[in-house]
PDB file of C-alpha atoms in Angstrom:
ATOM      1  CA  MET F1191       0.000   0.000   0.000  1.00 61.00           C
ATOM      2  CA  LYS F1192       1.338   3.383  -0.953  1.00 63.00           C
ATOM      3  CA  LYS F1193       1.596   6.407   1.293  1.00 51.00           C
ATOM      4  CA  LEU F1194       0.444   9.723  -0.131  1.00 47.00           C
ATOM      5  CA  VAL F1195       3.431  11.916  -0.938  1.00 44.00           C
ATOM      6  CA  LEU F1196       3.175  15.722  -1.060  1.00 40.00           C
ATOM      7  CA  LEU F1197       6.062  17.451  -2.801  1.00 40.00           C
ATOM      8  CA  LEU F1198       6.533  21.204  -2.940  1.00 39.00           C
ATOM      9  CA  PRO F1199       8.163  22.765  -6.024  1.00 39.00           C
ATOM     10  CA  PHE F1200      11.241  24.008  -4.169  1.00 36.00           C
ATOM     11  CA  PHE F1201      11.675  20.576  -2.648  1.00 37.00           C
ATOM     12  CA  LEU F1202      11.614  19.000  -6.084  1.00 39.00           C
ATOM     13  CA  LEU F1203      14.331  21.390  -7.256  1.00 37.00           C
ATOM     14  CA  HIS F1204      16.406  20.604  -4.194  1.00 40.00           C
ATOM     15  CA  CYS F1205      16.027  16.859  -4.775  1.00 41.00           C
ATOM     16  CA  TYR F1206      17.049  17.270  -8.397  1.00 36.00           C
ATOM     17  CA  ALA F1207      20.144  19.237  -7.456  1.00 40.00           C
ATOM     18  CA  THR F1208      21.202  16.760  -4.754  1.00 39.00           C
ATOM     19  CA  SER F1209      19.907  13.518  -6.260  1.00 42.00           C
ATOM     20  CA  GLY F1210      23.280  11.812  -6.322  1.00 44.00           C
ATOM     21  CA  PHE F1211      24.088  12.597  -2.691  1.00 39.00           C
ATOM     22  CA  ARG F1212      20.542  11.872  -1.525  1.00 40.00           C
ATOM     23  CA  GLY F1213      20.420   8.588  -3.400  1.00 43.00           C
ATOM     24  CA  ALA F1214      23.703   7.455  -1.843  1.00 47.00           C
ATOM     25  CA  VAL F1215      22.517   8.381   1.661  1.00 46.00           C
ATOM     26  CA  ALA F1216      19.165   6.618   1.174  1.00 46.00           C
ATOM     27  CA  SER F1217      20.836   3.518  -0.221  1.00 52.00           C
ATOM     28  CA  THR F1218      23.315   3.364   2.670  1.00 54.00           C
ATOM     29  CA  PHE F1219      20.543   3.876   5.211  1.00 50.00           C
ATOM     30  CA  LEU F1220      18.439   1.093   3.726  1.00 51.00           C
ATOM     31  CA  GLN F1221      21.381  -1.302   3.521  1.00 55.00           C
ATOM     32  CA  ASP F1222      22.101  -0.642   7.225  1.00 53.00           C
ATOM     33  CA  SER F1223      18.464  -1.399   7.960  1.00 47.00           C
ATOM     34  CA  ILE F1224      18.800  -4.729   6.151  1.00 48.00           C
ATOM     35  CA  LYS F1225      21.655  -5.739   8.397  1.00 48.00           C
ATOM     36  CA  ASN F1226      19.749  -4.794  11.542  1.00 50.00           C
ATOM     37  CA  GLN F1227      16.326  -5.902  10.255  1.00 59.00           C
ATOM     38  CA  ASN F1228      15.028  -2.467  11.245  1.00 76.00           C
ATOM     39  CA  ASN F1229      12.100  -0.906   9.394  1.00 89.00           C
ATOM     40  CA  PHE F1230      11.750  -3.962   7.161  1.00 94.00           C
ATOM     41  CA  HIS F1231       8.783  -6.273   6.857  1.00 93.00           C
ATOM     42  CA  LYS F1232       8.130  -9.667   5.336  1.00 95.00           C
ATOM     43  CA  LEU F1233       6.675  -9.431   1.847  1.00 96.00           C
ATOM     44  CA  GLU F1234       3.333 -11.065   1.232  1.00 95.00           C
ATOM     45  CA  LYS F1235       3.464 -13.665  -1.560  1.00 97.00           C
ATOM     46  CA  LEU F1236       0.148 -14.671  -3.136  1.00 98.00           C
ATOM     47  CA  PHE F1237      -0.796 -17.906  -4.862  1.00 98.00           C
ATOM     48  CA  VAL F1238      -3.826 -19.187  -6.713  1.00 98.00           C
ATOM     49  CA  THR F1239      -5.030 -22.630  -7.810  1.00 98.00           C
ATOM     50  CA  GLY F1240      -6.890 -23.730 -10.941  1.00 98.00           C
ATOM     51  CA  ASP F1241      -6.550 -25.570 -14.231  1.00 97.00           C
ATOM     52  CA  PHE F1242      -4.423 -23.057 -16.105  1.00 97.00           C
ATOM     53  CA  ASP F1243      -3.087 -25.324 -18.868  1.00 94.00           C
ATOM     54  CA  GLY F1244      -6.265 -27.270 -19.651  1.00 94.00           C
ATOM     55  CA  ASP F1245      -5.021 -30.738 -18.641  1.00 94.00           C
ATOM     56  CA  LYS F1246      -7.917 -31.219 -16.185  1.00 95.00           C
ATOM     57  CA  LYS F1247      -5.478 -31.254 -13.261  1.00 95.00           C
ATOM     58  CA  ARG F1248      -5.152 -28.761 -10.443  1.00 96.00           C
ATOM     59  CA  ASP F1249      -2.273 -26.315 -10.846  1.00 97.00           C
ATOM     60  CA  THR F1250      -0.824 -23.822  -8.377  1.00 98.00           C
ATOM     61  CA  LEU F1251       0.544 -20.472  -9.500  1.00 98.00           C
ATOM     62  CA  TYR F1252       2.989 -18.871  -7.054  1.00 98.00           C
ATOM     63  CA  GLN F1253       4.094 -15.249  -6.766  1.00 98.00           C
ATOM     64  CA  HIS F1254       7.805 -14.489  -6.406  1.00 98.00           C
ATOM     65  CA  ASN F1255       9.796 -11.270  -6.054  1.00 98.00           C
ATOM     66  CA  TYR F1256      13.342 -11.769  -7.312  1.00 98.00           C
ATOM     67  CA  SER F1257      16.354  -9.490  -6.906  1.00 98.00           C
ATOM     68  CA  ARG F1258      18.385  -9.483 -10.103  1.00 97.00           C
ATOM     69  CA  LEU F1259      21.039  -7.522  -8.189  1.00 97.00           C
ATOM     70  CA  GLU F1260      21.556 -10.110  -5.455  1.00 96.00           C
ATOM     71  CA  LYS F1261      20.285 -13.026  -7.579  1.00 97.00           C
ATOM     72  CA  LYS F1262      17.935 -14.346  -4.918  1.00 97.00           C
ATOM     73  CA  GLU F1263      14.355 -14.154  -3.721  1.00 98.00           C
ATOM     74  CA  ILE F1264      13.342 -10.991  -1.859  1.00 97.00           C
ATOM     75  CA  ASP F1265      11.664 -12.017   1.383  1.00 97.00           C
ATOM     76  CA  PHE F1266      12.086  -8.787   3.377  1.00 96.00           C
ATOM     77  CA  ALA F1267      11.910  -5.213   2.108  1.00 96.00           C
ATOM     78  CA  PRO F1268      11.563  -1.671   3.503  1.00 94.00           C
ATOM     79  CA  ASP F1269       8.206  -1.187   5.198  1.00 93.00           C
ATOM     80  CA  PRO F1270       6.346   1.718   3.498  1.00 92.00           C
ATOM     81  CA  MET F1271       4.632   2.407   6.825  1.00 89.00           C
ATOM     82  CA  LYS F1272       8.033   3.118   8.406  1.00 90.00           C
ATOM     83  CA  GLU F1273      10.077   4.496   5.500  1.00 91.00           C
ATOM     84  CA  GLU F1274       9.476   7.319   3.056  1.00 92.00           C
ATOM     85  CA  TRP F1275       7.755   5.922  -0.024  1.00 94.00           C
ATOM     86  CA  ASP F1276      10.250   7.433  -2.483  1.00 93.00           C
ATOM     87  CA  GLU F1277      13.065   5.643  -0.620  1.00 93.00           C
ATOM     88  CA  VAL F1278      11.148   2.357  -0.791  1.00 94.00           C
ATOM     89  CA  ILE F1279      10.753   2.873  -4.534  1.00 96.00           C
ATOM     90  CA  GLN F1280      14.468   3.542  -4.886  1.00 95.00           C
ATOM     91  CA  TRP F1281      15.346   0.396  -2.944  1.00 95.00           C
ATOM     92  CA  PHE F1282      13.257  -1.866  -5.200  1.00 97.00           C
ATOM     93  CA  TYR F1283      14.771  -0.328  -8.334  1.00 97.00           C
ATOM     94  CA  GLU F1284      18.269  -0.697  -6.908  1.00 96.00           C
ATOM     95  CA  GLN F1285      17.470  -4.368  -6.343  1.00 97.00           C
ATOM     96  CA  ASP F1286      16.318  -4.593  -9.991  1.00 97.00           C
ATOM     97  CA  ALA F1287      13.337  -6.423  -8.526  1.00 97.00           C
ATOM     98  CA  ASP F1288      11.095  -8.583 -10.697  1.00 98.00           C
ATOM     99  CA  VAL F1289       7.672  -9.765  -9.566  1.00 98.00           C
ATOM    100  CA  ASN F1290       6.907 -12.989 -11.411  1.00 98.00           C
ATOM    101  CA  LEU F1291       4.523 -15.931 -11.392  1.00 98.00           C
ATOM    102  CA  LYS F1292       5.565 -19.576 -11.605  1.00 97.00           C
ATOM    103  CA  LEU F1293       3.473 -22.699 -12.092  1.00 96.00           C
ATOM    104  CA  ASN F1294       4.230 -25.782 -10.040  1.00 95.00           C
ATOM    105  CA  LYS F1295       5.200 -27.670 -13.199  1.00 92.00           C
ATOM    106  CA  LYS F1296       8.580 -28.374 -14.691  1.00 88.00           C
ATOM    107  CA  ASN F1297       9.597 -26.216 -17.667  1.00 88.00           C
ATOM    108  CA  ALA F1298       6.495 -23.999 -17.350  1.00 92.00           C
ATOM    109  CA  GLU F1299       6.979 -20.454 -18.647  1.00 96.00           C
ATOM    110  CA  VAL F1300       7.508 -17.768 -16.011  1.00 97.00           C
ATOM    111  CA  LEU F1301       5.252 -14.708 -16.239  1.00 98.00           C
ATOM    112  CA  HIS F1302       7.419 -11.637 -15.571  1.00 98.00           C
ATOM    113  CA  LEU F1303       5.546  -8.556 -14.316  1.00 98.00           C
ATOM    114  CA  GLY F1304       8.382  -6.094 -13.707  1.00 97.00           C
ATOM    115  CA  THR F1305       9.481  -4.030 -10.720  1.00 97.00           C
ATOM    116  CA  ALA F1306       6.867  -3.808  -7.966  1.00 97.00           C
ATOM    117  CA  GLN F1307       6.403  -4.394  -4.244  1.00 96.00           C
ATOM    118  CA  GLY F1308       4.161  -7.322  -5.005  1.00 97.00           C
ATOM    119  CA  LEU F1309       0.556  -7.910  -6.004  1.00 98.00           C
ATOM    120  CA  TYR F1310      -2.644  -6.351  -4.747  1.00 98.00           C
ATOM    121  CA  CYS F1311      -4.560  -9.391  -5.979  1.00 98.00           C
ATOM    122  CA  LEU F1312      -4.179 -12.640  -7.910  1.00 98.00           C
ATOM    123  CA  ILE F1313      -7.560 -13.999  -8.950  1.00 98.00           C
ATOM    124  CA  ASN F1314      -8.679 -17.128 -10.777  1.00 98.00           C
ATOM    125  CA  ILE F1315     -11.627 -15.886 -12.848  1.00 98.00           C
ATOM    126  CA  GLY F1316     -12.374 -19.341 -14.243  1.00 97.00           C
ATOM    127  CA  ASP F1317     -12.713 -20.313 -17.878  1.00 97.00           C
ATOM    128  CA  THR F1318     -14.287 -17.023 -18.893  1.00 96.00           C
ATOM    129  CA  ASN F1319     -13.523 -17.384 -22.616  1.00 95.00           C
ATOM    130  CA  LYS F1320     -14.594 -21.055 -22.761  1.00 94.00           C
ATOM    131  CA  ASP F1321     -11.298 -22.403 -24.100  1.00 94.00           C
ATOM    132  CA  GLY F1322     -10.873 -25.161 -21.501  1.00 95.00           C
ATOM    133  CA  LYS F1323      -8.427 -23.240 -19.275  1.00 96.00           C
ATOM    134  CA  ASP F1324      -8.797 -20.893 -16.322  1.00 98.00           C
ATOM    135  CA  GLU F1325      -7.712 -17.275 -16.735  1.00 98.00           C
ATOM    136  CA  ILE F1326      -6.060 -15.085 -14.097  1.00 98.00           C
ATOM    137  CA  ALA F1327      -6.593 -11.425 -13.223  1.00 98.00           C
ATOM    138  CA  LEU F1328      -4.045  -9.443 -11.233  1.00 98.00           C
ATOM    139  CA  VAL F1329      -2.940  -5.960 -10.211  1.00 98.00           C
ATOM    140  CA  THR F1330       0.693  -5.228  -9.324  1.00 98.00           C
ATOM    141  CA  ASP F1331       1.599  -2.971  -6.407  1.00 97.00           C
ATOM    142  CA  ARG F1332       3.703  -0.655  -8.546  1.00 96.00           C
ATOM    143  CA  CYS F1333       6.686   1.350  -7.377  1.00 96.00           C
ATOM    144  CA  ASP F1334       5.333   4.752  -8.391  1.00 96.00           C
ATOM    145  CA  LEU F1335       3.529   7.794  -6.993  1.00 95.00           C
ATOM    146  CA  SER F1336       0.139   7.201  -8.633  1.00 96.00           C
ATOM    147  CA  ARG F1337      -2.932   5.407  -7.319  1.00 97.00           C
ATOM    148  CA  VAL F1338      -4.223   4.783 -10.842  1.00 98.00           C
ATOM    149  CA  ASN F1339      -3.315   1.241 -11.829  1.00 98.00           C
ATOM    150  CA  THR F1340      -4.152  -1.486 -14.326  1.00 98.00           C
ATOM    151  CA  CYS F1341      -5.831  -4.864 -13.996  1.00 98.00           C
ATOM    152  CA  VAL F1342      -4.394  -7.365 -16.466  1.00 98.00           C
ATOM    153  CA  ILE F1343      -5.913 -10.695 -17.493  1.00 98.00           C
ATOM    154  CA  TYR F1344      -3.711 -13.519 -18.744  1.00 98.00           C
ATOM    155  CA  THR F1345      -4.157 -17.024 -20.106  1.00 97.00           C
ATOM    156  CA  LEU F1346      -1.742 -19.796 -21.021  1.00 96.00           C
ATOM    157  CA  CYS F1347      -1.691 -20.227 -24.789  1.00 93.00           C
ATOM    158  CA  LYS F1348       0.306 -23.189 -26.071  1.00 91.00           C
ATOM    159  CA  GLY F1349       2.527 -22.981 -23.006  1.00 92.00           C
ATOM    160  CA  LYS F1350       3.054 -19.196 -23.285  1.00 95.00           C
ATOM    161  CA  TRP F1351       1.385 -16.532 -21.171  1.00 97.00           C
ATOM    162  CA  GLN F1352      -0.747 -14.220 -23.283  1.00 97.00           C
ATOM    163  CA  LEU F1353      -2.384 -10.935 -22.278  1.00 97.00           C
ATOM    164  CA  LEU F1354      -6.113 -11.012 -23.068  1.00 97.00           C
ATOM    165  CA  LYS F1355      -7.346  -7.755 -21.569  1.00 97.00           C
ATOM    166  CA  GLU F1356      -6.334  -4.781 -19.446  1.00 98.00           C
ATOM    167  CA  PHE F1357      -8.354  -1.963 -17.893  1.00 97.00           C
ATOM    168  CA  GLY F1358      -7.861   0.829 -15.398  1.00 97.00           C
ATOM    169  CA  VAL F1359      -8.517   0.499 -11.665  1.00 98.00           C
ATOM    170  CA  PHE F1360      -8.139   2.828  -8.691  1.00 97.00           C
ATOM    171  CA  GLU F1361      -5.951   1.466  -5.897  1.00 98.00           C
ATOM    172  CA  GLY F1362      -8.398   2.767  -3.294  1.00 97.00           C
ATOM    173  CA  ALA F1363     -10.384  -0.395  -4.061  1.00 97.00           C
ATOM    174  CA  PHE F1364      -7.756  -2.285  -2.053  1.00 97.00           C
ATOM    175  CA  ASP F1365      -7.903  -0.058   1.040  1.00 96.00           C
ATOM    176  CA  TRP F1366      -8.937  -1.917   4.164  1.00 92.00           C
ATOM    177  CA  GLU F1367      -9.410  -1.422   7.895  1.00 92.00           C
ATOM    178  CA  GLY F1368      -8.472  -3.649  10.795  1.00 87.00           C
ATOM    179  CA  GLU F1369      -5.423  -5.659  11.795  1.00 83.00           C
ATOM    180  CA  THR F1370      -5.710  -8.439   9.203  1.00 86.00           C
ATOM    181  CA  LYS F1371      -5.307  -7.702   5.513  1.00 87.00           C
ATOM    182  CA  PRO F1372      -8.050  -9.417   3.488  1.00 91.00           C
ATOM    183  CA  LYS F1373      -7.414 -11.608   0.454  1.00 94.00           C
ATOM    184  CA  PHE F1374      -9.008  -9.933  -2.539  1.00 97.00           C
ATOM    185  CA  ASN F1375     -10.941 -12.416  -4.680  1.00 97.00           C
ATOM    186  CA  ALA F1376     -12.432  -9.492  -6.592  1.00 98.00           C
ATOM    187  CA  ILE F1377     -11.650  -5.800  -7.107  1.00 98.00           C
ATOM    188  CA  PRO F1378     -14.537  -3.888  -5.514  1.00 97.00           C
ATOM    189  CA  GLY F1379     -16.146  -1.647  -8.106  1.00 95.00           C
ATOM    190  CA  PHE F1380     -13.850  -2.781 -10.919  1.00 97.00           C
ATOM    191  CA  LEU F1381     -13.931  -6.590 -11.221  1.00 98.00           C
ATOM    192  CA  GLU F1382     -16.739  -8.480  -9.545  1.00 98.00           C
ATOM    193  CA  GLN F1383     -18.620 -11.740 -10.026  1.00 97.00           C
ATOM    194  CA  GLN F1384     -22.325 -10.993 -10.077  1.00 96.00           C
ATOM    195  CA  LYS F1385     -24.763 -13.915 -10.331  1.00 95.00           C
ATOM    196  CA  HIS F1386     -21.862 -16.140 -11.501  1.00 94.00           C
ATOM    197  CA  ILE F1387     -20.924 -13.685 -14.282  1.00 97.00           C
ATOM    198  CA  TRP F1388     -17.724 -11.645 -14.134  1.00 98.00           C
ATOM    199  CA  LYS F1389     -18.235  -7.931 -14.740  1.00 97.00           C
ATOM    200  CA  TYR F1390     -15.757  -5.068 -14.910  1.00 97.00           C
ATOM    201  CA  SER F1391     -15.493  -1.289 -14.965  1.00 95.00           C
ATOM    202  CA  ASP F1392     -12.637   0.625 -16.593  1.00 96.00           C
ATOM    203  CA  TYR F1393     -11.419   3.495 -14.402  1.00 95.00           C
ATOM    204  CA  ASN F1394      -9.821   5.123 -17.445  1.00 94.00           C
ATOM    205  CA  GLN F1395     -13.001   5.207 -19.519  1.00 88.00           C
ATOM    206  CA  ASN F1396     -14.285   8.759 -19.881  1.00 78.00           C
ATOM    207  CA  ASP F1397     -16.730   8.473 -22.786  1.00 79.00           C
ATOM    208  CA  PHE F1398     -20.083   6.676 -22.780  1.00 75.00           C
ATOM    209  CA  ASP F1399     -22.773   6.079 -25.382  1.00 77.00           C
ATOM    210  CA  THR F1400     -25.592   6.871 -22.947  1.00 80.00           C
ATOM    211  CA  ALA F1401     -25.906   8.468 -19.515  1.00 77.00           C
ATOM    212  CA  ALA F1402     -27.247   5.169 -18.156  1.00 76.00           C
ATOM    213  CA  GLU F1403     -23.862   3.524 -18.772  1.00 78.00           C
ATOM    214  CA  VAL F1404     -22.052   5.822 -16.347  1.00 79.00           C
ATOM    215  CA  GLY F1405     -21.097   3.867 -13.225  1.00 77.00           C
ATOM    216  CA  GLN F1406     -22.401   0.571 -14.621  1.00 87.00           C
ATOM    217  CA  MET F1407     -20.231  -2.547 -14.831  1.00 94.00           C
ATOM    218  CA  LYS F1408     -19.976  -4.408 -18.125  1.00 94.00           C
ATOM    219  CA  VAL F1409     -19.924  -8.147 -18.741  1.00 95.00           C
ATOM    220  CA  LEU F1410     -16.312  -9.289 -19.031  1.00 97.00           C
ATOM    221  CA  LYS F1411     -15.786 -10.714 -22.525  1.00 96.00           C
ATOM    222  CA  LEU F1412     -12.456 -12.273 -23.418  1.00 96.00           C
ATOM    223  CA  GLY F1413     -11.182 -13.546 -26.732  1.00 93.00           C
ATOM    224  CA  LYS F1414      -9.498 -16.911 -27.049  1.00 88.00           C
ATOM    225  CA  CYS F1415      -5.729 -17.090 -27.227  1.00 83.00           C
ATOM    226  CA  LYS F1416      -4.080 -17.069 -30.652  1.00 77.00           C
TER     227      LYS F1416
END
């Protein structure tokens, strides 16, 4: 979850002028924290089950966050509730972090999702396009300063992950209260199963054919893989 960051113009100019020094200080500070395990937290790693390759057997898809810098799995990272968010972003980019998904099958293709803290959600939406395989929907917890994000839907096509659809979401849909973080099996207001039918709403859509369409969710229609 991202913290809101307010930056004044003169502060931006100062950061620009001292970026090299500031980056070195932040990097050193975070590396010291690693050694002492201060201000770090254990990363949440999601998984989802389903028949993703169409062999009628149950598969498990696991989330990983890999450091290309240290060539190992990232299990602990700076806690955004204890560190400045821009420093957390810098740390993940210094690690050359890669969030990826791996099936529990030998020689299965890895789905690389790029630099991020992790995933907000990883959802099995079933065989929505009726091709004999389950599709997945996910939203990455990006290392940026925006709360506008993208839900992407993938399927396995002849052993290769293929993007079927993407649409905008607002990260406020993943806000929660209480001590225990919920597991999101839907994206409230943006991807929901209603009467056994998946429906979606695109946060980035700003034109509608009729006034009645505003605020209404559409039936999720997916093409088959090619």
